[in-house]
CSV table of N, CA and C in Angstrom, one decimal:
chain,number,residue,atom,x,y,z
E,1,UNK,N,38.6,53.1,-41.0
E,1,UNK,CA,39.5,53.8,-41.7
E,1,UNK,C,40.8,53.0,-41.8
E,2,UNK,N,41.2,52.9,-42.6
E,2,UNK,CA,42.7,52.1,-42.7
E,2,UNK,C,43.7,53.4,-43.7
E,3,UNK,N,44.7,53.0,-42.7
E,3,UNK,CA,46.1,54.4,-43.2
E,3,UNK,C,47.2,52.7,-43.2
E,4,UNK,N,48.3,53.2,-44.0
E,4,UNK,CA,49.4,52.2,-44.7
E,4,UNK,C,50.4,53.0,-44.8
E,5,UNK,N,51.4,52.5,-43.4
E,5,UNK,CA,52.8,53.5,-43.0
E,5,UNK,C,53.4,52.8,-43.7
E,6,UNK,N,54.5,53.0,-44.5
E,6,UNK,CA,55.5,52.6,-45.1
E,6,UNK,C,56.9,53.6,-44.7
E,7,UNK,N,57.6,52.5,-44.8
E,7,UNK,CA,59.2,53.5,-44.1
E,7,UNK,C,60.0,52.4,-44.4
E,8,UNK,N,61.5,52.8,-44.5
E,8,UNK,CA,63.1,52.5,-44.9
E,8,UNK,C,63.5,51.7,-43.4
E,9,UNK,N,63.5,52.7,-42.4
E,9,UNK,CA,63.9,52.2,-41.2
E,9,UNK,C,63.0,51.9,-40.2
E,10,UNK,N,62.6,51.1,-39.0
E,10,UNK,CA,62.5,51.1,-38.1
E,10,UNK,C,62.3,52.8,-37.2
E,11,UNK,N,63.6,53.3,-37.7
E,11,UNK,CA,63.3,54.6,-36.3
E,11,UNK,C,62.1,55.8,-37.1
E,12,UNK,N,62.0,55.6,-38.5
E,12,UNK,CA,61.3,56.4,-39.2
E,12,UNK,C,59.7,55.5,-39.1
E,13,UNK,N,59.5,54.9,-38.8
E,13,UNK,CA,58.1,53.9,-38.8
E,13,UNK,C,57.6,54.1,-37.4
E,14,UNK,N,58.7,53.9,-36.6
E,14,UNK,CA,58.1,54.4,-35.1
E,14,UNK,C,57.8,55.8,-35.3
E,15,UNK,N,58.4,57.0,-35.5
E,15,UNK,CA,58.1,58.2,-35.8
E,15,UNK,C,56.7,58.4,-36.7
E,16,UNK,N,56.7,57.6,-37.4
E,16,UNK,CA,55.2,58.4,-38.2
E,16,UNK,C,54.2,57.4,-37.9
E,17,UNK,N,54.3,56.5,-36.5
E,17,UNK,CA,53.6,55.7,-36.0
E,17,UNK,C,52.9,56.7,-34.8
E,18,UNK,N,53.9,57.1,-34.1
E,18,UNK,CA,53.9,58.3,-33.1
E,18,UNK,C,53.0,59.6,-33.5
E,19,UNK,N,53.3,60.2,-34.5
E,19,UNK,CA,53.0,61.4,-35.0
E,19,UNK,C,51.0,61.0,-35.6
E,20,UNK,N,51.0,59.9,-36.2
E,20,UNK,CA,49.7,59.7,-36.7
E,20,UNK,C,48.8,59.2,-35.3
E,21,UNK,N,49.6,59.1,-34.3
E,21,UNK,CA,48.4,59.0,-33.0
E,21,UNK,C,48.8,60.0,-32.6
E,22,UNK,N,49.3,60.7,-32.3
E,22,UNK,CA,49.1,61.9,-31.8
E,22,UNK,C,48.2,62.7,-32.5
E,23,UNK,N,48.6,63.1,-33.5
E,23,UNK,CA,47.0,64.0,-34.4
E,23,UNK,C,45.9,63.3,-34.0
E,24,UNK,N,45.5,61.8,-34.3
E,24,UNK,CA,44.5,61.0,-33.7
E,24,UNK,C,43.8,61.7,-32.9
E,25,UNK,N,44.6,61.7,-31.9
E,25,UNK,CA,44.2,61.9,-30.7
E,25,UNK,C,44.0,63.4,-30.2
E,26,UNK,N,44.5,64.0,-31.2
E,26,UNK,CA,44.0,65.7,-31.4
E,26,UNK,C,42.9,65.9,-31.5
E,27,UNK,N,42.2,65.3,-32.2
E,27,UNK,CA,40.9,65.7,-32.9
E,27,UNK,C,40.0,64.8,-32.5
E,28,UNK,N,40.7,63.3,-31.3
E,28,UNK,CA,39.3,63.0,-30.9
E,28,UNK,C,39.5,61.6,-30.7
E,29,UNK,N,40.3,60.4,-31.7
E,29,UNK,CA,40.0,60.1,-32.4
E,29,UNK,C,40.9,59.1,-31.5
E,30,UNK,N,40.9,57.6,-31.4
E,30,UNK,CA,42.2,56.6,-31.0
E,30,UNK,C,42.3,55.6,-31.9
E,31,UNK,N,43.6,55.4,-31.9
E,31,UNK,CA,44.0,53.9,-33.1
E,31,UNK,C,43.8,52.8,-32.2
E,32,UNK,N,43.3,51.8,-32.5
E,32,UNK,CA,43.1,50.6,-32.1
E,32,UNK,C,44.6,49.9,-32.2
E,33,UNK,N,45.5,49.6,-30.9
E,33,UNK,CA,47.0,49.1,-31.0
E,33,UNK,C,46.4,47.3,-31.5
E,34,UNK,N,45.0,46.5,-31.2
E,34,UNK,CA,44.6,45.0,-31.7
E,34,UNK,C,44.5,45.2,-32.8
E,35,UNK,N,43.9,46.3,-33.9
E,35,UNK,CA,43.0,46.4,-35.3
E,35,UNK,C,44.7,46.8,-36.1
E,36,UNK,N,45.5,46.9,-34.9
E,36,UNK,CA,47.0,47.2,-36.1
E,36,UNK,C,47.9,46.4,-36.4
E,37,UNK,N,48.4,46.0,-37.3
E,37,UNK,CA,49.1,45.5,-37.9
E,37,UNK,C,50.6,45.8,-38.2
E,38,UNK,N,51.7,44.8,-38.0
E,38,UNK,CA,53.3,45.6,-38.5
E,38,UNK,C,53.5,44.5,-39.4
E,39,UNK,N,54.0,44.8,-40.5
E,39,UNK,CA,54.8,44.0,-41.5
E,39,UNK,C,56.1,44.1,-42.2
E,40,UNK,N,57.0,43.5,-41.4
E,40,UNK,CA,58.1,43.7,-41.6
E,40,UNK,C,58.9,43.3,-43.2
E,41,UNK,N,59.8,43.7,-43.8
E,41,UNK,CA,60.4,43.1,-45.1
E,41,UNK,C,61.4,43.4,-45.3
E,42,UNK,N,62.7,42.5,-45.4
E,42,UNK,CA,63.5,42.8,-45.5
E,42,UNK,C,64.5,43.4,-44.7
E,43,UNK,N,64.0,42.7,-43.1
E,43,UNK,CA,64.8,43.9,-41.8
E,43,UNK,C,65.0,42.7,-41.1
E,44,UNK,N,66.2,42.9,-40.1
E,44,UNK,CA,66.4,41.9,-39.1
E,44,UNK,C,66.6,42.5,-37.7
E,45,UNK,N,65.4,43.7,-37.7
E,45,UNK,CA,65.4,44.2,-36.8
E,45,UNK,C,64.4,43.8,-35.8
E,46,UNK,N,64.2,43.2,-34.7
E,46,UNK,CA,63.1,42.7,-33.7
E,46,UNK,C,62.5,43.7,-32.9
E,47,UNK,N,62.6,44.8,-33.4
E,47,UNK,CA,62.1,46.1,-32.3
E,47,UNK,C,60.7,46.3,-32.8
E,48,UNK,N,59.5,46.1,-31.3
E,48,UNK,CA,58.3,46.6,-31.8
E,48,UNK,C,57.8,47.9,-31.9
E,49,UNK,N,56.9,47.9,-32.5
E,49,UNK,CA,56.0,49.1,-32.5
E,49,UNK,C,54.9,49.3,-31.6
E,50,UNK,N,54.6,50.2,-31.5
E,50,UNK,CA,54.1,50.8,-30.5
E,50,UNK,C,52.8,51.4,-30.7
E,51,UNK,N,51.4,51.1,-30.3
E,51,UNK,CA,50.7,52.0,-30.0
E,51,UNK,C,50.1,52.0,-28.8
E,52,UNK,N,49.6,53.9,-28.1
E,52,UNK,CA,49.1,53.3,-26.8
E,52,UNK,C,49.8,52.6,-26.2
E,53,UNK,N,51.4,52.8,-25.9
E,53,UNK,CA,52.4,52.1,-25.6
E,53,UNK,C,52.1,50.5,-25.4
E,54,UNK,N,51.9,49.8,-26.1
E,54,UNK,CA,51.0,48.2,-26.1
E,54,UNK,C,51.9,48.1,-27.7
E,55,UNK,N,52.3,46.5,-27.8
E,55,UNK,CA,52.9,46.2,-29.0
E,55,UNK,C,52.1,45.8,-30.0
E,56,UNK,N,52.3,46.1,-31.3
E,56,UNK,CA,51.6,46.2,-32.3
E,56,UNK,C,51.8,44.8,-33.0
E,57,UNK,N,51.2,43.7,-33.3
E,57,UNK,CA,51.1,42.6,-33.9
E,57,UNK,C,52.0,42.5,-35.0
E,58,UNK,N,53.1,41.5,-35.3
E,58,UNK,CA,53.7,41.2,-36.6
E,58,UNK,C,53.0,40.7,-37.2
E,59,UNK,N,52.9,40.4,-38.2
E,59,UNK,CA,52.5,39.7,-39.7
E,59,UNK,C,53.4,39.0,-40.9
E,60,UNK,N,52.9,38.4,-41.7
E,60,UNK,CA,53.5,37.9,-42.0
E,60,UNK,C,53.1,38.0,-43.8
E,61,UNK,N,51.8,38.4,-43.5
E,61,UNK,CA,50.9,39.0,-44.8
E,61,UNK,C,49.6,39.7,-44.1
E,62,UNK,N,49.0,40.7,-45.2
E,62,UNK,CA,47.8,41.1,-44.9
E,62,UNK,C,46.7,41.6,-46.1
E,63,UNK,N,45.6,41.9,-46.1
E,63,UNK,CA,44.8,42.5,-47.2
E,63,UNK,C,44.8,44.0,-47.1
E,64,UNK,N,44.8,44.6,-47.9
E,64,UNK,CA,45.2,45.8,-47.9
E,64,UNK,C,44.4,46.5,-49.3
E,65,UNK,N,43.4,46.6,-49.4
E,65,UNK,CA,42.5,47.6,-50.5
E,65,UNK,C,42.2,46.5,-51.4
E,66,UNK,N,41.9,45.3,-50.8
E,66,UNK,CA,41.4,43.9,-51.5
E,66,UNK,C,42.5,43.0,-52.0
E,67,UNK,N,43.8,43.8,-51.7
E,67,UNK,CA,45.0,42.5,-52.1
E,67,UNK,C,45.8,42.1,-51.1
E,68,UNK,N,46.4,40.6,-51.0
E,68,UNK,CA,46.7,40.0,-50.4
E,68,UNK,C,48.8,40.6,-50.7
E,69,UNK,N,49.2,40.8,-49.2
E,69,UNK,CA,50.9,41.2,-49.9
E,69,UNK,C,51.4,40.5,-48.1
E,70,UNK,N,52.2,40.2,-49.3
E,70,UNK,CA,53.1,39.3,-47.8
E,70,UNK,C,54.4,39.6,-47.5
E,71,UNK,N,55.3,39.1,-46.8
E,71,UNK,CA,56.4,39.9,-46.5
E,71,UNK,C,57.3,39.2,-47.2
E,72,UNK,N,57.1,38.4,-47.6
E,72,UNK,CA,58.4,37.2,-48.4
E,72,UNK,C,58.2,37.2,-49.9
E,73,UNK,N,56.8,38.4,-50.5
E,73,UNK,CA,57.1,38.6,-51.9
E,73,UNK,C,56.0,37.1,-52.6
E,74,UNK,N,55.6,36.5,-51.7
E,74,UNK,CA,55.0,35.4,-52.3
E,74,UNK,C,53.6,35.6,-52.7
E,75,UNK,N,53.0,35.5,-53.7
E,75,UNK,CA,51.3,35.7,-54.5
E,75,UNK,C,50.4,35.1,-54.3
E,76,UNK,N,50.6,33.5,-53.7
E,76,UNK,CA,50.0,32.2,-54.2
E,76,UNK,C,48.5,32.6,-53.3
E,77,UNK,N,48.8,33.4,-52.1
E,77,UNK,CA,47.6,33.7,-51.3
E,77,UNK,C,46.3,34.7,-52.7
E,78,UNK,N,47.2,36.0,-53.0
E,78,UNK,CA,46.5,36.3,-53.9
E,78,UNK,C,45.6,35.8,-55.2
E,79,UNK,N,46.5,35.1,-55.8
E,79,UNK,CA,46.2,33.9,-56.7
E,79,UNK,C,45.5,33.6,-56.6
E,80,UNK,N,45.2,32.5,-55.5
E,80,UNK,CA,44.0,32.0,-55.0
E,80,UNK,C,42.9,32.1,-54.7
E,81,UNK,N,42.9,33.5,-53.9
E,81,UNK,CA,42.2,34.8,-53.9
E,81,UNK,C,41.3,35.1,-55.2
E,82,UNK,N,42.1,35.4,-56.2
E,82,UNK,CA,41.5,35.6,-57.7
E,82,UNK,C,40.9,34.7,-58.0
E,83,UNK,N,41.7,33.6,-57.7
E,83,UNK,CA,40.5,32.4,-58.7
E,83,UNK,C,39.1,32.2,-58.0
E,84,UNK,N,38.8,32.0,-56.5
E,84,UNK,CA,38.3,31.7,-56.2
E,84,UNK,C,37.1,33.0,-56.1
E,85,UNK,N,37.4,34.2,-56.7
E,85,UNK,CA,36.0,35.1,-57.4
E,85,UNK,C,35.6,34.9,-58.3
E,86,UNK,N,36.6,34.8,-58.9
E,86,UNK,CA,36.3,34.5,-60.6
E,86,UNK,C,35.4,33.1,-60.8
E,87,UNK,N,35.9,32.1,-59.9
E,87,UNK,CA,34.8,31.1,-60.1
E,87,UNK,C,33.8,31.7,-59.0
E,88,UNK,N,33.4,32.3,-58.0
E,88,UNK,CA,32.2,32.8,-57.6
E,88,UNK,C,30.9,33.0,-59.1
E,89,UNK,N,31.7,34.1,-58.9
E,89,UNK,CA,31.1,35.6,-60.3
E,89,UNK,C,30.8,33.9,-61.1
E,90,UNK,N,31.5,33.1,-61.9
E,90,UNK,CA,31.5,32.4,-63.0
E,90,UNK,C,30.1,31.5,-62.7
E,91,UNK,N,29.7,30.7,-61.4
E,91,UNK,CA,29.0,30.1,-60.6
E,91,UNK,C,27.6,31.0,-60.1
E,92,UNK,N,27.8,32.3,-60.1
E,92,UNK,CA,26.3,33.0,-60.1
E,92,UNK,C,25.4,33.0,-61.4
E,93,UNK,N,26.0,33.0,-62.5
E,93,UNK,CA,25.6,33.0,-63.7
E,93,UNK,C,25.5,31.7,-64.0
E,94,UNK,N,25.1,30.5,-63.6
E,94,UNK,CA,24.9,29.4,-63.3
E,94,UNK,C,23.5,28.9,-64.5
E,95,UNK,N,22.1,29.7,-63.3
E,95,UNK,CA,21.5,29.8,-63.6
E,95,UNK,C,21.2,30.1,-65.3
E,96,UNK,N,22.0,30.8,-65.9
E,96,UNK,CA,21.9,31.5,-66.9
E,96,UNK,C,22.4,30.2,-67.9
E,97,UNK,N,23.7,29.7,-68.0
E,97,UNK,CA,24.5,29.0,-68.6
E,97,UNK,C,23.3,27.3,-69.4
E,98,UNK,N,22.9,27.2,-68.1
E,98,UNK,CA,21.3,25.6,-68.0
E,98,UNK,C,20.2,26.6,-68.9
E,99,UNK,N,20.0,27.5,-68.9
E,99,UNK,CA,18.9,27.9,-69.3
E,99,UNK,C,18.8,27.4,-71.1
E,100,UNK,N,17.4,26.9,-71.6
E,100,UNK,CA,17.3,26.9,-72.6
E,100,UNK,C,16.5,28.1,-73.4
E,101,UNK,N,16.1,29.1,-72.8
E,101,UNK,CA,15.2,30.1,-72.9
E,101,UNK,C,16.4,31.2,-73.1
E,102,UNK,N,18.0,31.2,-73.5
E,102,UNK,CA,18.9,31.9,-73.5
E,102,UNK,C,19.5,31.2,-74.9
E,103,UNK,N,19.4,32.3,-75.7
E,103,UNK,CA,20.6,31.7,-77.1
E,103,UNK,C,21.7,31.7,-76.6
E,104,UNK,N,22.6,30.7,-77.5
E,104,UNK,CA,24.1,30.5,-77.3
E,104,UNK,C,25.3,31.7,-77.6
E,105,UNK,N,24.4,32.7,-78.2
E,105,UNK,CA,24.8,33.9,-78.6
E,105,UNK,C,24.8,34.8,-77.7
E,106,UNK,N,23.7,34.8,-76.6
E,106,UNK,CA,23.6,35.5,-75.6
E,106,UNK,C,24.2,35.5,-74.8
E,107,UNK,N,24.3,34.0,-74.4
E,107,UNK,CA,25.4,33.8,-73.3
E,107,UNK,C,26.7,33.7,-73.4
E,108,UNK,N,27.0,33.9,-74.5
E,108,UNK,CA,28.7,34.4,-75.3
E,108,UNK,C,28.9,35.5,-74.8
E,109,UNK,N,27.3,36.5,-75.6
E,109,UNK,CA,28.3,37.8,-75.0
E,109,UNK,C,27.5,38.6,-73.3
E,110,UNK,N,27.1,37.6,-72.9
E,110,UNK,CA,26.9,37.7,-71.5
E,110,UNK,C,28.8,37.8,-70.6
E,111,UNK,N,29.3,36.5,-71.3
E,111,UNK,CA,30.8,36.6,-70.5
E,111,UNK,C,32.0,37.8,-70.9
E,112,UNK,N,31.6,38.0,-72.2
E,112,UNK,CA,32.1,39.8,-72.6
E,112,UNK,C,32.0,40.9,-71.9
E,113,UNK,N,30.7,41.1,-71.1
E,113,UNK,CA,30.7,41.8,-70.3
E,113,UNK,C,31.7,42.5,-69.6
């Protein structure tokens, strides 16, 4: 399961850091303080976070619902990211592209798709 705290301050991110392990932990359940992640933006504040009183890892970027987001606003990770599916996907259909047994019409609107 992946949950994505977002907050203004520091004292509001420890609070609904706190509050989301505690319910956790109501019903059963423990956040992993190694599997978590803090990404800070636009703060010059050095105070960590906490779970399972153990400090929660800074970052610097992360993937998050398949996109790449970094703390300095920079894409080039995602970018890269993109292209290098897009030439996957482009490279499976390989097979298809050599084939002579495929009109040139087909494989037109094979990339329409």
């Amino acid at each position: 399961m992946i949950i994505a705290l977002l907050s203004h301050s520091q004292k509001d991110i420890k609070e609904k850091t706190s509050c989301v392990e505690t319910t956790a932990r109501s019903v059963g359940l423990k956040i992993s303080h190694s599997k978590s992640k803090v990404m800070k933006i636009s703060t010059k504040s050095n105070s960590d976070v906490l779970i399972d009183r153990q400090s929660v890892e800074n970052v610097t970027y992360f993937k998050y619902l398949g996109n790449y987001l970094a703390a300095d606003g920079n894409i080039n990770r995602e970018i890269t990211a993109r292209v290098v599916m897009a030439a996957t996907a482009f490279y499976k259909l390989n097979a298809i592209w050599r084939s002579n047994r495929i009109t040139g019409r087909h494989k037109i609107e094979t990339v329409h798709i």
